[in-house]
């Protein structure tokens, strides 16, 4: 059973209520955001990126200070409670997460005999994952690789993301950074890993496209529209 759709719903809900908390400063919204963080991390361990993003967002919210640092640490601990409880449970049963963690260090988790990653093989690993997730739309459309179109979407997405950061980095931007970083170092590439952040990527592409259109001089934009 694919857990990505459920994880996407939980993680996006957590981001939504974090943003509402930052605007309304109502603890109810923060409590709901924490609840969805718990559901996210219990659905997929990739939820650790959401927990880190929530803490980072809380840290920069309202300006960096000792108070914001304490708030971030508190949220980090509270949001991590399911992981802490699960680790305690595993310890009591004599189980560990060593094998799971070791998968990130292997060249090929399916063939442990190939050894562990070196700096060079890690970079090659990241390059291959980047190509699958961002430069080959055939993984999604079933069509032949559309490198140029992929490049355009990637450029628009980056432009939109940069604009959002310039306007004020928040929890969604931290989450995008952390999640993409995680799937780039993931032991193997699979397009379904990107499903949870497709809505965010689409939002950044639209934002980037809108920003790019505003930068085009009116006469040129009118000529381009007429040509189309």
PDB file of C-alpha atoms in Angstrom:
ATOM      1  CA  UNK A   1       0.000   0.000   0.000  1.00  0.00           C
ATOM      2  CA  UNK A   2       1.427   3.398  -0.973  1.00  0.00           C
ATOM      3  CA  UNK A   3       1.713   5.693   2.015  1.00  0.00           C
ATOM      4  CA  UNK A   4       2.697   8.795   0.022  1.00  0.00           C
ATOM      5  CA  UNK A   5      -0.877  10.134  -0.530  1.00  0.00           C
ATOM      6  CA  UNK A   6      -1.724   9.908   3.176  1.00  0.00           C
ATOM      7  CA  UNK A   7       1.631  11.378   4.122  1.00  0.00           C
ATOM      8  CA  UNK A   8       1.116  14.220   1.643  1.00  0.00           C
ATOM      9  CA  UNK A   9      -2.261  15.067   3.191  1.00  0.00           C
ATOM     10  CA  UNK A  10      -0.904  15.012   6.745  1.00  0.00           C
ATOM     11  CA  UNK A  11       2.256  16.987   5.966  1.00  0.00           C
ATOM     12  CA  UNK A  12       0.453  19.665   3.937  1.00  0.00           C
ATOM     13  CA  UNK A  13      -2.102  20.026   6.736  1.00  0.00           C
ATOM     14  CA  UNK A  14       0.745  20.493   9.226  1.00  0.00           C
ATOM     15  CA  UNK A  15       2.255  23.221   7.034  1.00  0.00           C
ATOM     16  CA  UNK A  16      -1.139  24.901   6.620  1.00  0.00           C
ATOM     17  CA  UNK A  17      -1.823  25.075  10.345  1.00  0.00           C
ATOM     18  CA  UNK A  18       1.740  26.234  11.068  1.00  0.00           C
ATOM     19  CA  UNK A  19       1.179  29.143   8.688  1.00  0.00           C
ATOM     20  CA  UNK A  20      -2.178  29.899  10.324  1.00  0.00           C
ATOM     21  CA  UNK A  21      -0.553  29.843  13.758  1.00  0.00           C
ATOM     22  CA  UNK A  22       2.080  32.332  12.596  1.00  0.00           C
ATOM     23  CA  UNK A  23      -0.645  34.681  11.295  1.00  0.00           C
ATOM     24  CA  UNK A  24      -3.234  34.271  14.059  1.00  0.00           C
ATOM     25  CA  UNK A  25      -0.899  33.297  16.935  1.00  0.00           C
ATOM     26  CA  UNK A  26      -3.609  30.971  18.240  1.00  0.00           C
ATOM     27  CA  UNK A  27      -2.268  27.960  20.145  1.00  0.00           C
ATOM     28  CA  UNK A  28      -5.085  25.801  18.766  1.00  0.00           C
ATOM     29  CA  UNK A  29      -3.561  26.036  15.282  1.00  0.00           C
ATOM     30  CA  UNK A  30      -0.143  25.118  16.654  1.00  0.00           C
ATOM     31  CA  UNK A  31      -1.592  22.113  18.492  1.00  0.00           C
ATOM     32  CA  UNK A  32      -3.284  20.907  15.293  1.00  0.00           C
ATOM     33  CA  UNK A  33      -0.025  21.373  13.378  1.00  0.00           C
ATOM     34  CA  UNK A  34       1.793  19.222  15.942  1.00  0.00           C
ATOM     35  CA  UNK A  35      -0.927  16.553  15.675  1.00  0.00           C
ATOM     36  CA  UNK A  36      -0.460  16.380  11.901  1.00  0.00           C
ATOM     37  CA  UNK A  37       3.310  16.218  12.395  1.00  0.00           C
ATOM     38  CA  UNK A  38       2.767  13.151  14.559  1.00  0.00           C
ATOM     39  CA  UNK A  39       0.531  11.555  11.946  1.00  0.00           C
ATOM     40  CA  UNK A  40       3.083  12.346   9.238  1.00  0.00           C
ATOM     41  CA  UNK A  41       6.060  10.810  10.979  1.00  0.00           C
ATOM     42  CA  UNK A  42       3.990   7.769  11.987  1.00  0.00           C
ATOM     43  CA  UNK A  43       3.024   7.317   8.326  1.00  0.00           C
ATOM     44  CA  UNK A  44       6.512   7.740   6.849  1.00  0.00           C
ATOM     45  CA  UNK A  45       9.881   8.219   8.505  1.00  0.00           C
ATOM     46  CA  UNK A  46      10.498  10.952   5.914  1.00  0.00           C
ATOM     47  CA  UNK A  47       8.359  12.974   8.320  1.00  0.00           C
ATOM     48  CA  UNK A  48      11.572  13.823  10.163  1.00  0.00           C
ATOM     49  CA  UNK A  49      12.063  16.502   7.500  1.00  0.00           C
ATOM     50  CA  UNK A  50       8.693  18.007   8.434  1.00  0.00           C
ATOM     51  CA  UNK A  51       9.630  18.039  12.117  1.00  0.00           C
ATOM     52  CA  UNK A  52      12.919  19.772  11.312  1.00  0.00           C
ATOM     53  CA  UNK A  53      11.064  22.296   9.114  1.00  0.00           C
ATOM     54  CA  UNK A  54       8.514  23.082  11.827  1.00  0.00           C
ATOM     55  CA  UNK A  55      11.329  23.716  14.317  1.00  0.00           C
ATOM     56  CA  UNK A  56      13.243  25.855  11.804  1.00  0.00           C
ATOM     57  CA  UNK A  57      10.113  27.829  10.935  1.00  0.00           C
ATOM     58  CA  UNK A  58       9.423  28.472  14.617  1.00  0.00           C
ATOM     59  CA  UNK A  59      13.039  29.586  15.078  1.00  0.00           C
ATOM     60  CA  UNK A  60      12.927  32.326  12.414  1.00  0.00           C
ATOM     61  CA  UNK A  61       9.319  33.335  13.158  1.00  0.00           C
ATOM     62  CA  UNK A  62       9.193  36.798  14.680  1.00  0.00           C
ATOM     63  CA  UNK A  63      12.966  37.236  14.503  1.00  0.00           C
ATOM     64  CA  UNK A  64      15.841  35.105  15.730  1.00  0.00           C
ATOM     65  CA  UNK A  65      16.235  35.347  19.493  1.00  0.00           C
ATOM     66  CA  UNK A  66      16.762  33.269  22.614  1.00  0.00           C
ATOM     67  CA  UNK A  67      12.987  32.977  22.972  1.00  0.00           C
ATOM     68  CA  UNK A  68      12.581  31.728  19.397  1.00  0.00           C
ATOM     69  CA  UNK A  69      15.410  29.227  19.926  1.00  0.00           C
ATOM     70  CA  UNK A  70      13.689  27.819  23.021  1.00  0.00           C
ATOM     71  CA  UNK A  71      10.398  27.685  21.122  1.00  0.00           C
ATOM     72  CA  UNK A  72      12.061  25.787  18.267  1.00  0.00           C
ATOM     73  CA  UNK A  73      13.713  23.276  20.599  1.00  0.00           C
ATOM     74  CA  UNK A  74      10.430  22.748  22.432  1.00  0.00           C
ATOM     75  CA  UNK A  75       8.562  22.084  19.201  1.00  0.00           C
ATOM     76  CA  UNK A  76      11.344  19.785  17.994  1.00  0.00           C
ATOM     77  CA  UNK A  77      11.006  17.677  21.146  1.00  0.00           C
ATOM     78  CA  UNK A  78       7.188  17.668  21.154  1.00  0.00           C
ATOM     79  CA  UNK A  79       6.928  16.773  17.453  1.00  0.00           C
ATOM     80  CA  UNK A  80       9.507  14.005  17.938  1.00  0.00           C
ATOM     81  CA  UNK A  81       7.581  12.273  20.730  1.00  0.00           C
ATOM     82  CA  UNK A  82       6.273   9.467  18.453  1.00  0.00           C
ATOM     83  CA  UNK A  83       9.842   8.731  17.317  1.00  0.00           C
ATOM     84  CA  UNK A  84      11.096   8.786  20.899  1.00  0.00           C
ATOM     85  CA  UNK A  85       8.288   6.468  22.000  1.00  0.00           C
ATOM     86  CA  UNK A  86       8.994   4.114  19.082  1.00  0.00           C
ATOM     87  CA  UNK A  87      12.716   4.041  19.887  1.00  0.00           C
ATOM     88  CA  UNK A  88      11.959   3.200  23.524  1.00  0.00           C
ATOM     89  CA  UNK A  89       9.601   0.458  22.380  1.00  0.00           C
ATOM     90  CA  UNK A  90      12.276  -1.000  20.086  1.00  0.00           C
ATOM     91  CA  UNK A  91      14.874  -0.885  22.856  1.00  0.00           C
ATOM     92  CA  UNK A  92      12.563  -2.749  25.218  1.00  0.00           C
ATOM     93  CA  UNK A  93      12.048  -5.412  22.543  1.00  0.00           C
ATOM     94  CA  UNK A  94      15.745  -5.599  21.765  1.00  0.00           C
ATOM     95  CA  UNK A  95      15.315  -4.117  18.302  1.00  0.00           C
ATOM     96  CA  UNK A  96      17.446  -1.354  16.753  1.00  0.00           C
ATOM     97  CA  UNK A  97      17.277   0.912  13.723  1.00  0.00           C
ATOM     98  CA  UNK A  98      20.906   0.230  12.754  1.00  0.00           C
ATOM     99  CA  UNK A  99      20.041  -1.726   9.613  1.00  0.00           C
ATOM    100  CA  UNK A 100      17.687   1.021   8.430  1.00  0.00           C
ATOM    101  CA  UNK A 101      20.303   3.709   8.957  1.00  0.00           C
ATOM    102  CA  UNK A 102      22.979   1.608   7.280  1.00  0.00           C
ATOM    103  CA  UNK A 103      20.959   1.625   4.064  1.00  0.00           C
ATOM    104  CA  UNK A 104      21.979   5.257   3.556  1.00  0.00           C
ATOM    105  CA  UNK A 105      25.633   4.286   3.728  1.00  0.00           C
ATOM    106  CA  UNK A 106      25.522   1.431   1.218  1.00  0.00           C
ATOM    107  CA  UNK A 107      26.263   1.821  -2.486  1.00  0.00           C
ATOM    108  CA  UNK A 108      23.380  -0.550  -3.231  1.00  0.00           C
ATOM    109  CA  UNK A 109      21.074  -1.576  -0.340  1.00  0.00           C
ATOM    110  CA  UNK A 110      19.929  -4.552  -2.431  1.00  0.00           C
ATOM    111  CA  UNK A 111      23.529  -5.761  -2.717  1.00  0.00           C
ATOM    112  CA  UNK A 112      25.372  -5.026   0.552  1.00  0.00           C
ATOM    113  CA  UNK A 113      28.438  -6.781  -0.838  1.00  0.00           C
ATOM    114  CA  UNK A 114      29.136  -3.762  -3.059  1.00  0.00           C
ATOM    115  CA  UNK A 115      30.279  -1.897   0.038  1.00  0.00           C
ATOM    116  CA  UNK A 116      29.727   1.544   1.478  1.00  0.00           C
ATOM    117  CA  UNK A 117      29.483   4.916  -0.198  1.00  0.00           C
ATOM    118  CA  UNK A 118      32.584   6.976  -0.814  1.00  0.00           C
ATOM    119  CA  UNK A 119      32.513  10.738  -1.385  1.00  0.00           C
ATOM    120  CA  UNK A 120      32.608  10.152  -5.146  1.00  0.00           C
ATOM    121  CA  UNK A 121      29.897   7.484  -5.162  1.00  0.00           C
ATOM    122  CA  UNK A 122      27.696   9.685  -2.948  1.00  0.00           C
ATOM    123  CA  UNK A 123      27.952  12.546  -5.458  1.00  0.00           C
ATOM    124  CA  UNK A 124      27.140  10.120  -8.276  1.00  0.00           C
ATOM    125  CA  UNK A 125      24.218   8.849  -6.225  1.00  0.00           C
ATOM    126  CA  UNK A 126      22.877  12.407  -5.775  1.00  0.00           C
ATOM    127  CA  UNK A 127      23.348  13.153  -9.478  1.00  0.00           C
ATOM    128  CA  UNK A 128      21.347  10.085 -10.512  1.00  0.00           C
ATOM    129  CA  UNK A 129      18.539  10.859  -8.068  1.00  0.00           C
ATOM    130  CA  UNK A 130      18.411  14.468  -9.251  1.00  0.00           C
ATOM    131  CA  UNK A 131      18.129  13.329 -12.864  1.00  0.00           C
ATOM    132  CA  UNK A 132      15.260  10.942 -12.111  1.00  0.00           C
ATOM    133  CA  UNK A 133      13.292  13.358  -9.940  1.00  0.00           C
ATOM    134  CA  UNK A 134      13.833  16.650 -11.742  1.00  0.00           C
ATOM    135  CA  UNK A 135      15.110  16.184 -15.287  1.00  0.00           C
ATOM    136  CA  UNK A 136      13.129  13.290 -16.735  1.00  0.00           C
ATOM    137  CA  UNK A 137       9.382  13.855 -17.101  1.00  0.00           C
ATOM    138  CA  UNK A 138       9.019  10.408 -18.662  1.00  0.00           C
ATOM    139  CA  UNK A 139       8.978   9.086 -15.103  1.00  0.00           C
ATOM    140  CA  UNK A 140       5.681  10.910 -14.654  1.00  0.00           C
ATOM    141  CA  UNK A 141       4.150  11.185 -18.131  1.00  0.00           C
ATOM    142  CA  UNK A 142       5.297   7.873 -19.618  1.00  0.00           C
ATOM    143  CA  UNK A 143       6.525   9.816 -22.636  1.00  0.00           C
ATOM    144  CA  UNK A 144      10.084  10.086 -23.905  1.00  0.00           C
ATOM    145  CA  UNK A 145      12.464  12.187 -21.786  1.00  0.00           C
ATOM    146  CA  UNK A 146      11.541  15.856 -22.153  1.00  0.00           C
ATOM    147  CA  UNK A 147      14.763  17.440 -20.965  1.00  0.00           C
ATOM    148  CA  UNK A 148      14.062  20.965 -22.253  1.00  0.00           C
ATOM    149  CA  UNK A 149      10.580  21.159 -20.742  1.00  0.00           C
ATOM    150  CA  UNK A 150      11.878  19.674 -17.498  1.00  0.00           C
ATOM    151  CA  UNK A 151      14.558  22.348 -17.470  1.00  0.00           C
ATOM    152  CA  UNK A 152      11.973  25.111 -17.954  1.00  0.00           C
ATOM    153  CA  UNK A 153       9.816  23.817 -15.106  1.00  0.00           C
ATOM    154  CA  UNK A 154      12.886  23.441 -12.909  1.00  0.00           C
ATOM    155  CA  UNK A 155      13.976  27.014 -13.658  1.00  0.00           C
ATOM    156  CA  UNK A 156      10.498  28.386 -12.923  1.00  0.00           C
ATOM    157  CA  UNK A 157      10.278  26.365  -9.718  1.00  0.00           C
ATOM    158  CA  UNK A 158      13.654  27.646  -8.529  1.00  0.00           C
ATOM    159  CA  UNK A 159      12.687  31.216  -9.436  1.00  0.00           C
ATOM    160  CA  UNK A 160       9.439  30.916  -7.504  1.00  0.00           C
ATOM    161  CA  UNK A 161      11.192  29.344  -4.528  1.00  0.00           C
ATOM    162  CA  UNK A 162      13.849  32.080  -4.443  1.00  0.00           C
ATOM    163  CA  UNK A 163      11.148  34.759  -4.542  1.00  0.00           C
ATOM    164  CA  UNK A 164       9.353  33.131  -1.625  1.00  0.00           C
ATOM    165  CA  UNK A 165      12.585  33.031   0.358  1.00  0.00           C
ATOM    166  CA  UNK A 166      13.273  36.676  -0.427  1.00  0.00           C
ATOM    167  CA  UNK A 167       9.805  37.568   0.827  1.00  0.00           C
ATOM    168  CA  UNK A 168      10.558  35.735   4.056  1.00  0.00           C
ATOM    169  CA  UNK A 169      11.564  32.109   4.475  1.00  0.00           C
ATOM    170  CA  UNK A 170       9.036  30.061   6.401  1.00  0.00           C
ATOM    171  CA  UNK A 171       8.145  26.466   7.260  1.00  0.00           C
ATOM    172  CA  UNK A 172       7.150  25.372   3.690  1.00  0.00           C
ATOM    173  CA  UNK A 173      10.503  26.545   2.293  1.00  0.00           C
ATOM    174  CA  UNK A 174      12.464  24.780   5.025  1.00  0.00           C
ATOM    175  CA  UNK A 175      10.414  21.645   4.421  1.00  0.00           C
ATOM    176  CA  UNK A 176      11.087  21.779   0.667  1.00  0.00           C
ATOM    177  CA  UNK A 177      14.830  22.058   1.282  1.00  0.00           C
ATOM    178  CA  UNK A 178      14.954  19.269   3.852  1.00  0.00           C
ATOM    179  CA  UNK A 179      12.675  16.884   1.955  1.00  0.00           C
ATOM    180  CA  UNK A 180      14.449  17.297  -1.379  1.00  0.00           C
ATOM    181  CA  UNK A 181      17.772  16.884   0.396  1.00  0.00           C
ATOM    182  CA  UNK A 182      16.526  13.622   1.881  1.00  0.00           C
ATOM    183  CA  UNK A 183      15.332  12.100  -1.394  1.00  0.00           C
ATOM    184  CA  UNK A 184      18.562  13.127  -3.127  1.00  0.00           C
ATOM    185  CA  UNK A 185      20.594  11.026  -0.697  1.00  0.00           C
ATOM    186  CA  UNK A 186      17.977   8.242  -0.533  1.00  0.00           C
ATOM    187  CA  UNK A 187      19.520   4.849  -1.407  1.00  0.00           C
ATOM    188  CA  UNK A 188      17.461   4.560  -4.586  1.00  0.00           C
ATOM    189  CA  UNK A 189      15.291   6.789  -6.766  1.00  0.00           C
ATOM    190  CA  UNK A 190      11.574   6.350  -7.281  1.00  0.00           C
ATOM    191  CA  UNK A 191       9.273   9.008  -8.668  1.00  0.00           C
ATOM    192  CA  UNK A 192       6.647   8.237  -6.014  1.00  0.00           C
ATOM    193  CA  UNK A 193       8.954   9.763  -3.377  1.00  0.00           C
ATOM    194  CA  UNK A 194       8.236  13.164  -4.921  1.00  0.00           C
ATOM    195  CA  UNK A 195       4.454  12.849  -4.589  1.00  0.00           C
ATOM    196  CA  UNK A 196       4.264  14.485  -1.126  1.00  0.00           C
ATOM    197  CA  UNK A 197       5.787  17.766  -2.331  1.00  0.00           C
ATOM    198  CA  UNK A 198       4.247  18.006  -5.807  1.00  0.00           C
ATOM    199  CA  UNK A 199       1.713  20.601  -4.554  1.00  0.00           C
ATOM    200  CA  UNK A 200       4.533  22.777  -3.184  1.00  0.00           C
ATOM    201  CA  UNK A 201       6.592  22.402  -6.362  1.00  0.00           C
ATOM    202  CA  UNK A 202       3.564  23.338  -8.474  1.00  0.00           C
ATOM    203  CA  UNK A 203       2.986  26.395  -6.291  1.00  0.00           C
ATOM    204  CA  UNK A 204       6.608  27.478  -6.757  1.00  0.00           C
ATOM    205  CA  UNK A 205       6.396  26.943 -10.532  1.00  0.00           C
ATOM    206  CA  UNK A 206       3.252  29.100 -10.727  1.00  0.00           C
ATOM    207  CA  UNK A 207       4.854  31.728  -8.500  1.00  0.00           C
ATOM    208  CA  UNK A 208       7.982  31.674 -10.662  1.00  0.00           C
ATOM    209  CA  UNK A 209       5.967  31.949 -13.867  1.00  0.00           C
ATOM    210  CA  UNK A 210       3.988  34.913 -12.507  1.00  0.00           C
ATOM    211  CA  UNK A 211       7.196  36.638 -11.429  1.00  0.00           C
ATOM    212  CA  UNK A 212       8.825  35.995 -14.817  1.00  0.00           C
ATOM    213  CA  UNK A 213       5.829  37.410 -16.710  1.00  0.00           C
ATOM    214  CA  UNK A 214       5.987  40.597 -14.631  1.00  0.00           C
ATOM    215  CA  UNK A 215       9.627  41.013 -15.636  1.00  0.00           C
ATOM    216  CA  UNK A 216       8.818  40.921 -19.368  1.00  0.00           C
ATOM    217  CA  UNK A 217       8.335  44.407 -20.868  1.00  0.00           C
ATOM    218  CA  UNK A 218       4.682  44.994 -21.837  1.00  0.00           C
ATOM    219  CA  UNK A 219       5.366  45.401 -25.606  1.00  0.00           C
ATOM    220  CA  UNK A 220       7.315  42.133 -25.773  1.00  0.00           C
ATOM    221  CA  UNK A 221       4.702  40.309 -23.723  1.00  0.00           C
ATOM    222  CA  UNK A 222       1.933  41.577 -26.010  1.00  0.00           C
ATOM    223  CA  UNK A 223       3.898  40.519 -29.086  1.00  0.00           C
ATOM    224  CA  UNK A 224       4.519  37.055 -27.623  1.00  0.00           C
ATOM    225  CA  UNK A 225       0.824  36.581 -26.789  1.00  0.00           C
ATOM    226  CA  UNK A 226      -0.176  37.716 -30.280  1.00  0.00           C
ATOM    227  CA  UNK A 227       2.305  35.272 -31.835  1.00  0.00           C
ATOM    228  CA  UNK A 228       0.864  32.407 -29.820  1.00  0.00           C
TER     229      UNK A 228
END
